[in-house]
PDB file of C-alpha atoms in Angstrom:
ATOM      1  CA  MET A  43      32.333 -74.561 -39.540  1.00 68.00           C
ATOM      2  CA  ASN A  44      35.437 -72.262 -40.675  1.00 87.00           C
ATOM      3  CA  ILE A  45      38.499 -72.130 -38.517  1.00 92.00           C
ATOM      4  CA  TYR A  46      40.296 -69.519 -40.355  1.00 92.00           C
ATOM      5  CA  PRO A  47      38.366 -66.354 -38.957  1.00 92.00           C
ATOM      6  CA  GLU A  48      39.023 -67.737 -35.634  1.00 94.00           C
ATOM      7  CA  LEU A  49      42.817 -68.305 -36.272  1.00 96.00           C
ATOM      8  CA  THR A  50      42.919 -64.760 -37.514  1.00 96.00           C
ATOM      9  CA  ARG A  51      41.545 -63.413 -34.338  1.00 96.00           C
ATOM     10  CA  ARG A  52      44.176 -65.664 -32.154  1.00 96.00           C
ATOM     11  CA  PHE A  53      46.975 -64.477 -34.543  1.00 97.00           C
ATOM     12  CA  ASN A  54      45.875 -60.776 -33.868  1.00 97.00           C
ATOM     13  CA  ALA A  55      45.323 -61.052 -30.012  1.00 96.00           C
ATOM     14  CA  GLY A  56      46.688 -58.159 -28.505  1.00 95.00           C
ATOM     15  CA  ARG A  57      47.893 -56.435 -31.982  1.00 96.00           C
ATOM     16  CA  LEU A  58      47.416 -56.537 -35.682  1.00 96.00           C
ATOM     17  CA  ARG A  59      49.814 -59.146 -36.954  1.00 97.00           C
ATOM     18  CA  SER A  60      48.008 -60.939 -39.660  1.00 97.00           C
ATOM     19  CA  ILE A  61      45.616 -60.096 -42.564  1.00 96.00           C
ATOM     20  CA  LEU A  62      43.720 -62.982 -43.931  1.00 94.00           C
ATOM     21  CA  SER A  63      43.738 -63.140 -47.892  1.00 92.00           C
ATOM     22  CA  GLY A  64      43.329 -65.481 -50.688  1.00 87.00           C
ATOM     23  CA  GLY A  65      40.437 -67.742 -50.971  1.00 81.00           C
ATOM     24  CA  GLN A  66      39.107 -67.154 -47.349  1.00 84.00           C
ATOM     25  CA  ALA A  67      39.138 -63.317 -47.920  1.00 87.00           C
ATOM     26  CA  VAL A  68      36.938 -64.142 -50.977  1.00 85.00           C
ATOM     27  CA  VAL A  69      34.565 -66.179 -48.672  1.00 85.00           C
ATOM     28  CA  LEU A  70      34.431 -63.279 -46.112  1.00 85.00           C
ATOM     29  CA  HIS A  71      33.484 -60.906 -49.129  1.00 84.00           C
ATOM     30  CA  ARG A  72      30.810 -63.535 -49.587  1.00 89.00           C
ATOM     31  CA  LEU A  73      32.058 -64.200 -53.166  1.00 82.00           C
ATOM     32  CA  ALA A  74      32.609 -67.990 -52.619  1.00 78.00           C
ATOM     33  CA  ILE A  75      31.137 -70.352 -50.110  1.00 77.00           C
ATOM     34  CA  MET A  76      34.383 -72.110 -49.411  1.00 77.00           C
ATOM     35  CA  SER A  77      38.268 -72.289 -50.045  1.00 80.00           C
ATOM     36  CA  LYS A  78      40.617 -75.121 -49.268  1.00 83.00           C
ATOM     37  CA  ASP A  79      43.146 -73.273 -47.116  1.00 88.00           C
ATOM     38  CA  GLY A  80      43.981 -70.226 -45.261  1.00 90.00           C
ATOM     39  CA  ASP A  81      46.411 -67.619 -46.487  1.00 91.00           C
ATOM     40  CA  TRP A  82      47.814 -64.769 -44.530  1.00 95.00           C
ATOM     41  CA  ILE A  83      49.771 -61.664 -44.925  1.00 94.00           C
ATOM     42  CA  LEU A  84      52.188 -61.288 -41.750  1.00 97.00           C
ATOM     43  CA  ARG A  85      53.933 -58.255 -40.214  1.00 95.00           C
ATOM     44  CA  GLU A  86      57.602 -58.872 -41.057  1.00 94.00           C
ATOM     45  CA  ASP A  87      58.909 -58.746 -37.321  1.00 95.00           C
ATOM     46  CA  GLU A  88      60.289 -61.359 -34.938  1.00 96.00           C
ATOM     47  CA  GLU A  89      57.171 -60.990 -32.390  1.00 97.00           C
ATOM     48  CA  THR A  90      54.640 -61.826 -34.960  1.00 96.00           C
ATOM     49  CA  MET A  91      56.526 -64.871 -36.253  1.00 96.00           C
ATOM     50  CA  SER A  92      56.943 -66.054 -32.578  1.00 97.00           C
ATOM     51  CA  HIS A  93      53.200 -65.353 -31.764  1.00 98.00           C
ATOM     52  CA  VAL A  94      51.617 -67.057 -34.892  1.00 97.00           C
ATOM     53  CA  LEU A  95      54.133 -70.062 -34.385  1.00 97.00           C
ATOM     54  CA  SER A  96      52.725 -70.440 -30.630  1.00 97.00           C
ATOM     55  CA  VAL A  97      49.303 -70.438 -31.851  1.00 97.00           C
ATOM     56  CA  LEU A  98      49.947 -73.022 -34.634  1.00 97.00           C
ATOM     57  CA  GLU A  99      51.758 -75.063 -32.034  1.00 97.00           C
ATOM     58  CA  GLU A 100      48.670 -75.275 -29.912  1.00 96.00           C
ATOM     59  CA  TYR A 101      46.850 -76.772 -32.573  1.00 96.00           C
ATOM     60  CA  GLY A 102      49.830 -79.437 -33.299  1.00 95.00           C
ATOM     61  CA  ALA A 103      50.529 -77.703 -36.581  1.00 95.00           C
ATOM     62  CA  HIS A 104      53.540 -79.056 -38.584  1.00 94.00           C
ATOM     63  CA  TYR A 105      55.442 -77.686 -41.517  1.00 91.00           C
ATOM     64  CA  ARG A 106      54.535 -78.607 -45.155  1.00 90.00           C
ATOM     65  CA  PHE A 107      56.893 -78.027 -47.931  1.00 83.00           C
ATOM     66  CA  GLY A 108      58.297 -74.627 -47.835  1.00 81.00           C
ATOM     67  CA  ALA A 109      60.483 -72.194 -45.784  1.00 88.00           C
ATOM     68  CA  PRO A 110      60.660 -72.186 -42.166  1.00 91.00           C
ATOM     69  CA  MET A 111      58.538 -69.188 -40.459  1.00 92.00           C
ATOM     70  CA  ASP A 112      61.498 -66.940 -39.835  1.00 93.00           C
ATOM     71  CA  ILE A 113      61.983 -63.300 -40.783  1.00 92.00           C
ATOM     72  CA  ARG A 114      65.314 -64.376 -42.761  1.00 92.00           C
ATOM     73  CA  TRP A 115      63.381 -66.195 -45.302  1.00 93.00           C
ATOM     74  CA  PHE A 116      60.236 -64.020 -45.369  1.00 92.00           C
ATOM     75  CA  SER A 117      62.424 -61.068 -45.987  1.00 91.00           C
ATOM     76  CA  GLU A 118      63.488 -62.794 -49.099  1.00 90.00           C
ATOM     77  CA  GLY A 119      59.798 -63.424 -50.498  1.00 89.00           C
ATOM     78  CA  TRP A 120      59.664 -66.812 -49.359  1.00 91.00           C
ATOM     79  CA  SER A 121      56.222 -68.462 -47.724  1.00 93.00           C
ATOM     80  CA  SER A 122      55.706 -70.883 -44.801  1.00 95.00           C
ATOM     81  CA  HIS A 123      53.234 -73.617 -45.068  1.00 96.00           C
ATOM     82  CA  PHE A 124      51.525 -75.573 -42.156  1.00 96.00           C
ATOM     83  CA  GLU A 125      48.854 -78.346 -41.665  1.00 96.00           C
ATOM     84  CA  PHE A 126      46.858 -79.619 -38.587  1.00 96.00           C
ATOM     85  CA  SER A 127      43.801 -81.513 -37.991  1.00 95.00           C
ATOM     86  CA  TRP A 128      40.861 -79.940 -36.335  1.00 94.00           C
ATOM     87  CA  LYS A 129      37.478 -81.621 -35.659  1.00 91.00           C
ATOM     88  CA  GLY A 130      38.257 -84.201 -38.252  1.00 90.00           C
ATOM     89  CA  LEU A 131      39.281 -81.746 -40.959  1.00 90.00           C
ATOM     90  CA  ARG A 132      42.619 -80.941 -42.545  1.00 93.00           C
ATOM     91  CA  VAL A 133      43.488 -77.424 -42.052  1.00 94.00           C
ATOM     92  CA  ARG A 134      46.073 -75.862 -44.192  1.00 94.00           C
ATOM     93  CA  THR A 135      47.796 -72.577 -43.522  1.00 95.00           C
ATOM     94  CA  ASP A 136      50.100 -70.424 -45.709  1.00 94.00           C
ATOM     95  CA  PHE A 137      51.839 -67.187 -44.595  1.00 96.00           C
ATOM     96  CA  VAL A 138      53.767 -64.469 -46.490  1.00 92.00           C
ATOM     97  CA  THR A 139      55.122 -60.868 -45.659  1.00 92.00           C
ATOM     98  CA  ARG A 140      55.493 -59.697 -49.091  1.00 89.00           C
ATOM     99  CA  PRO A 141      52.648 -60.780 -51.177  1.00 87.00           C
ATOM    100  CA  PRO A 142      53.002 -60.509 -55.066  1.00 82.00           C
ATOM    101  CA  ARG A 143      51.572 -57.554 -56.946  1.00 84.00           C
ATOM    102  CA  LEU A 144      51.287 -55.331 -53.757  1.00 83.00           C
ATOM    103  CA  ASP A 145      53.941 -52.797 -53.443  1.00 84.00           C
ATOM    104  CA  VAL A 146      55.041 -51.108 -49.963  1.00 86.00           C
ATOM    105  CA  ASP A 147      52.613 -48.245 -50.159  1.00 88.00           C
ATOM    106  CA  VAL A 148      49.725 -50.646 -50.660  1.00 85.00           C
ATOM    107  CA  LEU A 149      50.790 -53.012 -47.772  1.00 87.00           C
ATOM    108  CA  GLN A 150      51.121 -49.880 -45.414  1.00 91.00           C
ATOM    109  CA  SER A 151      47.787 -48.692 -46.294  1.00 89.00           C
ATOM    110  CA  MET A 152      46.442 -52.051 -45.719  1.00 90.00           C
ATOM    111  CA  TRP A 153      47.753 -52.349 -42.365  1.00 92.00           C
ATOM    112  CA  ARG A 154      46.091 -49.119 -41.417  1.00 92.00           C
ATOM    113  CA  GLU A 155      42.864 -49.955 -42.846  1.00 91.00           C
ATOM    114  CA  GLN A 156      42.486 -53.254 -41.061  1.00 90.00           C
ATOM    115  CA  GLU A 157      43.675 -51.849 -37.638  1.00 90.00           C
ATOM    116  CA  GLU A 158      40.295 -51.985 -35.993  1.00 86.00           C
ATOM    117  CA  ARG A 159      38.670 -54.786 -37.754  1.00 89.00           C
ATOM    118  CA  ASP A 160      37.413 -57.752 -35.909  1.00 90.00           C
ATOM    119  CA  ILE A 161      38.663 -60.105 -38.529  1.00 93.00           C
ATOM    120  CA  ALA A 162      41.540 -58.640 -40.531  1.00 93.00           C
ATOM    121  CA  PHE A 163      41.109 -59.480 -44.278  1.00 90.00           C
ATOM    122  CA  VAL A 164      42.180 -57.931 -47.553  1.00 89.00           C
ATOM    123  CA  ASN A 165      39.867 -55.508 -49.208  1.00 83.00           C
ATOM    124  CA  LEU A 166      38.192 -56.277 -52.717  1.00 79.00           C
ATOM    125  CA  ARG A 167      40.609 -54.173 -54.737  1.00 86.00           C
ATOM    126  CA  ASP A 168      43.928 -55.570 -53.219  1.00 79.00           C
ATOM    127  CA  LEU A 169      42.406 -59.055 -53.238  1.00 80.00           C
ATOM    128  CA  ALA A 170      41.910 -58.804 -56.996  1.00 78.00           C
ATOM    129  CA  GLU A 171      45.564 -57.846 -57.420  1.00 79.00           C
ATOM    130  CA  LEU A 172      46.525 -60.852 -55.188  1.00 78.00           C
ATOM    131  CA  LYS A 173      44.327 -63.289 -57.190  1.00 75.00           C
ATOM    132  CA  GLN A 174      45.854 -62.320 -60.527  1.00 74.00           C
ATOM    133  CA  THR A 175      47.735 -65.395 -62.097  1.00 66.00           C
ATOM    134  CA  ASN A 176      49.297 -66.453 -65.338  1.00 61.00           C
TER     135      ASN A 176
END
């Protein structure tokens, strides 16, 4: 029972707007069996923000601490965080448009690579870069 792939499909209904990253990408690569939340890289445009917000509203999601899902904040490197209940579980979602350690060229390549996938999720090379921390 994993809602994160389904959310990714819903966020991408009609066009690619989001790429699942973080721990859920690790799960989809079959390197882990679970992750505590969902992390997505979003396209930095108004239609994406509006569409993803509308999907989240259908689940009754509310903001957690962080910036609003607004292109003005995302363009400065901020992230948005939401939470909702689903089938008795707490679902947490995190969104960025400019993930750390991935430059513009890598991001553009990532969008092209994910275009035809059923569930868009970060490849292993880029995932390793994203997961690096101090």
